[in-house]
Coordinates of C-alpha atoms in Angstrom, one line a residue:
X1 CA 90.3 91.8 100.6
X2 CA 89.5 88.2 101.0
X3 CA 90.2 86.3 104.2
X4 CA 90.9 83.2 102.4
X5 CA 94.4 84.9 101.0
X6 CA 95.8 85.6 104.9
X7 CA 98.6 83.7 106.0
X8 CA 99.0 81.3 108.8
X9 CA 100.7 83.9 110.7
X10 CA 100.3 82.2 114.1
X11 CA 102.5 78.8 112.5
X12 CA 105.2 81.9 111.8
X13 CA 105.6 83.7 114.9
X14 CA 108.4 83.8 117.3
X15 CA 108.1 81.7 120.2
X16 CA 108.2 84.5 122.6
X17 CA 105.3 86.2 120.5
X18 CA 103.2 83.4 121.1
X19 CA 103.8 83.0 124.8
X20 CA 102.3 86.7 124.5
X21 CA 99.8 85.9 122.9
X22 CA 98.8 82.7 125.2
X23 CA 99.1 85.3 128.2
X24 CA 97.6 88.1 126.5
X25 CA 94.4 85.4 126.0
X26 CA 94.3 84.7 129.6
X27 CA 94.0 88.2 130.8
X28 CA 91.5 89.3 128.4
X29 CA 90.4 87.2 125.6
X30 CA 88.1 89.8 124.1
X31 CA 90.6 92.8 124.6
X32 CA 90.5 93.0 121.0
X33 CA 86.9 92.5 120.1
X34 CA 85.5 95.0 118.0
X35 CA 82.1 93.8 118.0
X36 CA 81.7 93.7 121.7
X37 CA 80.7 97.1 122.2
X38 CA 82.7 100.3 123.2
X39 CA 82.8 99.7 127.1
X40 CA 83.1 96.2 127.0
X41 CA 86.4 96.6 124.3
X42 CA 88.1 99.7 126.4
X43 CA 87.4 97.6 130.1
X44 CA 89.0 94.6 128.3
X45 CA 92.2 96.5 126.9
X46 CA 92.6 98.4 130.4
X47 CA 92.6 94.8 132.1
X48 CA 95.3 93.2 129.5
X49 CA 97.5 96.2 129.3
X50 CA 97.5 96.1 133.1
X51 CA 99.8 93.8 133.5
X52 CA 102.2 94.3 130.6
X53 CA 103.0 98.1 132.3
X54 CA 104.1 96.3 135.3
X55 CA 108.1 97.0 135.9
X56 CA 110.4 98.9 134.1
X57 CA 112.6 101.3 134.8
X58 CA 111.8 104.0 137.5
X59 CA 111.7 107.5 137.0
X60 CA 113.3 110.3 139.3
X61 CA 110.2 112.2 139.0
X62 CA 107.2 112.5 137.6
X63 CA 104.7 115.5 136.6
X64 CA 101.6 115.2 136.2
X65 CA 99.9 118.4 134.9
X66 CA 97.0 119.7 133.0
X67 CA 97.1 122.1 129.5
X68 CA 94.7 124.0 127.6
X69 CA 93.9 123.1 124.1
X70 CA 91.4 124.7 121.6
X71 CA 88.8 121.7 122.8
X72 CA 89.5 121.7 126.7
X73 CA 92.1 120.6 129.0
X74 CA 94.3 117.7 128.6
X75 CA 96.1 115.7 130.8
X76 CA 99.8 115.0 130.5
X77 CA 102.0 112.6 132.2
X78 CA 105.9 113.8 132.2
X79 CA 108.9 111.4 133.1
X80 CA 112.2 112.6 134.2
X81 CA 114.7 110.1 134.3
X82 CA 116.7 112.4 136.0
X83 CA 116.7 116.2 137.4
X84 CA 118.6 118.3 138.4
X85 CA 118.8 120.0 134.5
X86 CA 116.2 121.0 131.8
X87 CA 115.8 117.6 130.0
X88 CA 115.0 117.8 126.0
X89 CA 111.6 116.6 125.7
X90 CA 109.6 113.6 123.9
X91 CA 105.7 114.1 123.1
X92 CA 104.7 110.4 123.4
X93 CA 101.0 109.9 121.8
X94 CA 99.6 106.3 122.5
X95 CA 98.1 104.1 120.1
X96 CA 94.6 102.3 120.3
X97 CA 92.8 102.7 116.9
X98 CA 92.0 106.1 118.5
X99 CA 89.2 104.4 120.6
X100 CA 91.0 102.6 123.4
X101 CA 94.3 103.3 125.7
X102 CA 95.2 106.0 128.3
X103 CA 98.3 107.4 129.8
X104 CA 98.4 103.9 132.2
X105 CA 98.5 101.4 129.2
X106 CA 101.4 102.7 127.4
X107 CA 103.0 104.0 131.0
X108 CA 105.8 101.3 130.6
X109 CA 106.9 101.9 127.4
X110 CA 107.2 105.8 128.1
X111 CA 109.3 104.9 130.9
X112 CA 111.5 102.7 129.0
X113 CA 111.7 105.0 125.9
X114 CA 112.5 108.2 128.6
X115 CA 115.3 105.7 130.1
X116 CA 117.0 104.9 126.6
X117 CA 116.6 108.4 125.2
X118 CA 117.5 110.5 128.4
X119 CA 114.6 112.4 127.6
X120 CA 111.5 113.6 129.5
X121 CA 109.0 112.0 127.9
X122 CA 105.2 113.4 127.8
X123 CA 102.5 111.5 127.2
X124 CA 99.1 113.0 126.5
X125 CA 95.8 111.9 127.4
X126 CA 94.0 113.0 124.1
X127 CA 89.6 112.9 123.6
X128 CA 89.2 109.3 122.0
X129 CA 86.6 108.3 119.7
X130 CA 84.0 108.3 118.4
X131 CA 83.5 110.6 121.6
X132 CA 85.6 112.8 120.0
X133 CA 86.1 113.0 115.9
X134 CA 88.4 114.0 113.8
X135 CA 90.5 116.4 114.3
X136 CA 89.8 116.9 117.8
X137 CA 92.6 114.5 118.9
X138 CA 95.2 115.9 116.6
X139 CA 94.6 119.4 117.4
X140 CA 94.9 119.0 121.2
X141 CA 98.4 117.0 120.7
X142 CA 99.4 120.1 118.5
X143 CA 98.4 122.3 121.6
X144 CA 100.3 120.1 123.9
X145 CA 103.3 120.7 121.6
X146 CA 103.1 124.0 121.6
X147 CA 102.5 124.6 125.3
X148 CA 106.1 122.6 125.9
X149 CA 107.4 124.0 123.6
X150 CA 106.6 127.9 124.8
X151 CA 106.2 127.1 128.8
X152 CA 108.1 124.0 128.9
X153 CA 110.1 124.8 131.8
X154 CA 106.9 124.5 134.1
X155 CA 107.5 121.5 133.4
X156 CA 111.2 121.0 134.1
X157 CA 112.0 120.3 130.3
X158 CA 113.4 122.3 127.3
X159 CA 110.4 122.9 125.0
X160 CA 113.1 124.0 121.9
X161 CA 114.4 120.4 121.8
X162 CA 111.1 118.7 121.2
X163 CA 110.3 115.4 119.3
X164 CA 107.5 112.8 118.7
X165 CA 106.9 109.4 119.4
X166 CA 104.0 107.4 118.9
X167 CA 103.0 103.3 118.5
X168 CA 99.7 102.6 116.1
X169 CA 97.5 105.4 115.8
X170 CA 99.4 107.1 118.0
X171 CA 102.1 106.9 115.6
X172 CA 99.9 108.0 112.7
X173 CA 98.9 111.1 115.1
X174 CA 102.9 112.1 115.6
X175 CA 103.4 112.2 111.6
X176 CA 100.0 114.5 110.7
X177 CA 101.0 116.7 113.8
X178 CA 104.4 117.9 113.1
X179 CA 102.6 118.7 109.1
X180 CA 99.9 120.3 111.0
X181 CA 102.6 122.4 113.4
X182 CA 104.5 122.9 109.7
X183 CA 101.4 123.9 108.3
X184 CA 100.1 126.3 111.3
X185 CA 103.6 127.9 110.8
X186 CA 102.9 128.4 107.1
X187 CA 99.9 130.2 108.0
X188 CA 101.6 132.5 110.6
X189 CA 101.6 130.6 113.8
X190 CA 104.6 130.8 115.6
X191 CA 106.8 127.9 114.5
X192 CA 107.3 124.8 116.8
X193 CA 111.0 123.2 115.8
X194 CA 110.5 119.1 115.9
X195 CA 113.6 117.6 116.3
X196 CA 112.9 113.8 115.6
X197 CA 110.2 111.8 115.3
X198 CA 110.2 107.7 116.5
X199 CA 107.1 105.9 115.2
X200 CA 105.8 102.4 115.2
X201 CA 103.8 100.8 113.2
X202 CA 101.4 103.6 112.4
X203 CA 98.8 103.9 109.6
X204 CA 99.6 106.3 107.4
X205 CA 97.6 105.7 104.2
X206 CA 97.8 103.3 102.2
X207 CA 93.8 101.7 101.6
X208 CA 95.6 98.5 99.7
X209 CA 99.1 96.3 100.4
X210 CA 100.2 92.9 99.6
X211 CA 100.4 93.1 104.0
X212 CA 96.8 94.0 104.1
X213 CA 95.6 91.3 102.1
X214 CA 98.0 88.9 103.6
X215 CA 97.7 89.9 107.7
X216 CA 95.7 90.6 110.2
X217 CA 93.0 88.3 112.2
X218 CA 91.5 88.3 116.0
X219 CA 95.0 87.6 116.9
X220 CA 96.2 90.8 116.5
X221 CA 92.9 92.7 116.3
X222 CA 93.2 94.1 112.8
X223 CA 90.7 92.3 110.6
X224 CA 89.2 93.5 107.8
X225 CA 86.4 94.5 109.9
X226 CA 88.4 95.9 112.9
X227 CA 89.9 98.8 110.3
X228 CA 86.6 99.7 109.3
X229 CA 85.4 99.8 112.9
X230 CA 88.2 102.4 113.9
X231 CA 88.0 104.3 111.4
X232 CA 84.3 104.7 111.4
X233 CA 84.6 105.9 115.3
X234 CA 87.9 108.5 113.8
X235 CA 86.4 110.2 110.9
X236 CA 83.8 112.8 111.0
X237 CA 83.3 112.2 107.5
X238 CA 84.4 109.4 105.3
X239 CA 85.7 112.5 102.7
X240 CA 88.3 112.7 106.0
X241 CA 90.0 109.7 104.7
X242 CA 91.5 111.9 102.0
X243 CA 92.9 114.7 104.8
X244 CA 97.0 115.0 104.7
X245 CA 96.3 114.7 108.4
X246 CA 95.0 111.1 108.0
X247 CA 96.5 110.0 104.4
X248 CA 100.1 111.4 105.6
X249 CA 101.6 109.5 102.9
X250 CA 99.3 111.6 100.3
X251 CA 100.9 115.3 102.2
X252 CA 103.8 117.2 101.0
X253 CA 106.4 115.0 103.2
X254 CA 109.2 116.7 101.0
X255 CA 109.9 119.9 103.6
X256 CA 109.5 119.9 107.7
X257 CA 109.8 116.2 108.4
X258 CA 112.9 116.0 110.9
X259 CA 115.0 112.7 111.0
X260 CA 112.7 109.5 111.4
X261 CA 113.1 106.1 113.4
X262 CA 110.4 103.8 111.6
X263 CA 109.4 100.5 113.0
X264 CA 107.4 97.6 111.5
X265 CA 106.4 94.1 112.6
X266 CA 106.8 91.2 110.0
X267 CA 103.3 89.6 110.6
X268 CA 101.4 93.2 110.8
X269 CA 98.5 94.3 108.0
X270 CA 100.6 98.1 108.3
X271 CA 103.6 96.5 107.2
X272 CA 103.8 98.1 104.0
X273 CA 102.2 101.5 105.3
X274 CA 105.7 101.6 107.1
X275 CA 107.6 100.8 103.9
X276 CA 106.0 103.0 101.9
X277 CA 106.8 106.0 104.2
X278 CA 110.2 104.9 104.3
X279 CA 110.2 105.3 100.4
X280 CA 109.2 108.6 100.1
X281 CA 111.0 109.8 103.5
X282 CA 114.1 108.5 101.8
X283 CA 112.9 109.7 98.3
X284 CA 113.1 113.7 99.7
X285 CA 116.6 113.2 101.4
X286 CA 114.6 112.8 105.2
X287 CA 116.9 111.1 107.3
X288 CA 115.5 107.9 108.1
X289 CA 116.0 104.7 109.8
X290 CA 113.5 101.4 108.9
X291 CA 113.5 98.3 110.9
X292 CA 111.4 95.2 110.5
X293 CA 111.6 92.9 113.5
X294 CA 110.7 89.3 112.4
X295 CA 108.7 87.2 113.9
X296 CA 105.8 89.7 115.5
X297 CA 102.6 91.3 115.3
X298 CA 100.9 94.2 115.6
X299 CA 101.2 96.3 119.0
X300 CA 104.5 94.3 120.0
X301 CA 106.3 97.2 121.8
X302 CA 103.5 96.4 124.8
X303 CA 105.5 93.3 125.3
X304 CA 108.8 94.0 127.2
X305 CA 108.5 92.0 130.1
X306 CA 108.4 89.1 128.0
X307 CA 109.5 90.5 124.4
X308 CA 113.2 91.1 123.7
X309 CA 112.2 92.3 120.3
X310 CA 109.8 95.0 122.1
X311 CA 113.3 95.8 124.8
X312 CA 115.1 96.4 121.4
X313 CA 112.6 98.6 119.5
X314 CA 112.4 100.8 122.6
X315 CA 116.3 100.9 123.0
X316 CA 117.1 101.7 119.2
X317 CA 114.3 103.7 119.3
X318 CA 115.5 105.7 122.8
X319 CA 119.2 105.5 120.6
X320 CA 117.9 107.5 117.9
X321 CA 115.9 110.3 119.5
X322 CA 119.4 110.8 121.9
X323 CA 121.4 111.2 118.9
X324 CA 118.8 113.7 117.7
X325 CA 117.8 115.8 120.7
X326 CA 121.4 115.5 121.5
X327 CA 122.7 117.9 118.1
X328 CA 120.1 120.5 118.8

């Protein structure tokens, strides 16, 4: 891919996206730099993501728990938007290239997404890399799943009405788990029922697009560069590209994928990665809904206090898993 062949994307934006971005560059101008080293790039995201979590709505309670996986505890962080009953539940896994985030930089849009489903939604703290490689990550959010979905009620939800949700890598994490919870069943596991899944812009195969060639700079963190970095600190082994788990679009998506909300941005390198999902999803009778929103980048759901696209995402989003959970 030849950086001469990328489009002006910052000419193109929205006019909100680039007062994000100016404010984004005042809080942490490197929060996106590969190349600064790993402390240095996970202080800098934890200090712009600060304030973009600030506000929302407020939850009537919230849990915070440990559970046991196969490679140690894992914390989880559950919102109720309201109590009084067993709420359905949404596993929410947070994006970052696998390397960066926490519970705290995505704890606004969990918030949001538990307000505009009615859902409890959990958010799990998985191992990040390179710490932690393949499939250490995706395992323990297959653990978390199945712990709500056999003890949820110690958690005040109802583990049989159970979906995904996911932004980035995250999102790519929500797809290869419910094949890996299909595939655990397969092989005599008990079998853990996924009732939805809500993913934006994930990373779910493709090694070429016309959107990779076209997008992606510092902006947005997702040069050339940047995707070899994160996928470096993933993979165990580069022959890990080719797992189902990692190349979802490359797995046997014709049986066990539940009805799917798919989000893209316009000016995001993963563009197509969402399109092409949407083909094949679509191709095998999946239920499945596929939005662009013009005008943004990469990571835009972070940006609801200034965003309306991101408020709209999350509500259509919140809309979809309701109607879901809802018919279980």
């Amino acid at each position: 891919m030849v950086a001469h062949n990328k489009l002006p994307v910052l000419d193109r934006i929205s006019d909100q996206m680039r007062a994000v971005l100016a404010t984004s560059a005042e809080l942490a101008p490197d929060a996106y730099a590969t190349d600064a080293g790993l402390d240095e790039l996970r202080q800098a995201y934890l200090r712009e993501r600060r304030f973009w979590n600030e506000g929302g709505p407020a939850m009537a309670r919230t849990i915070h728990a440990q559970v046991p996986t196969p490679h140690g505890p894992v914390a989880i962080r559950c919102h109720l938007p309201v109590t009084g009953t067993e709420l359905p539940v949404v596993v929410y896994i947070h994006g970052g290239g696998w390397v960066v985030g926490n519970l705290d930089t995505h704890d606004r849009i969990m918030r949001m997404l538990a307000h505009e489903s009615g859902a409890a939604v959990v958010g799990i703290d998985y191992a990040l890399s390179p710490e932690a490689k393949f499939p250490v990550a995706l395992e323990q959010c297959a653990a978390v799943a199945r712990h709500l979905h056999e003890r949820g009620s110690e958690h005040s939800v109802d583990g049989s009405r159970l979906a995904f949700a996911g932004d980035s890598g995250g999102a790519t994490m929500c797809l290869a788990t419910t094949l890996l919870l299909r595939d655990q069943a397969d092989a005599g596991l008990p079998s853990v029922g996924v009732s939805a899944l809500a993913l934006y812009y994930g990373m779910y195969g493709l090694r070429d697009s016309a959107s990779r060639r076209l997008l992606g700079g510092p902006w947005d963190g997702l040069t050339d560069a940047d995707f070899d970095y994160y996928l470096d600190c993933y993979l165990a082994d580069p022959a890990d590209a080719r797992s189902p788990y990692v190349d979802c679009l490359g797995a046997d998506l014709g049986r066990g994928i539940p009805p799917t909300y798919l989000v893209a941005a316009e000016f995001d390198p993963l563009r197509d990665d969402t399109a092409t999902l949407a083909a094949i999803l679509s191709e095998h009778g999946v239920t499945c809904s596929h939005e662009v929103f013009p005008g943004v980048l990469h990571a835009f759901l972070h940006n609801s206090r200034m965003l309306d696209a991101a408020a709209t995402a999350l509500a259509n989003g919140g809309a979809f898993l309701r109607r879901a959970l809802d018919k279980e």
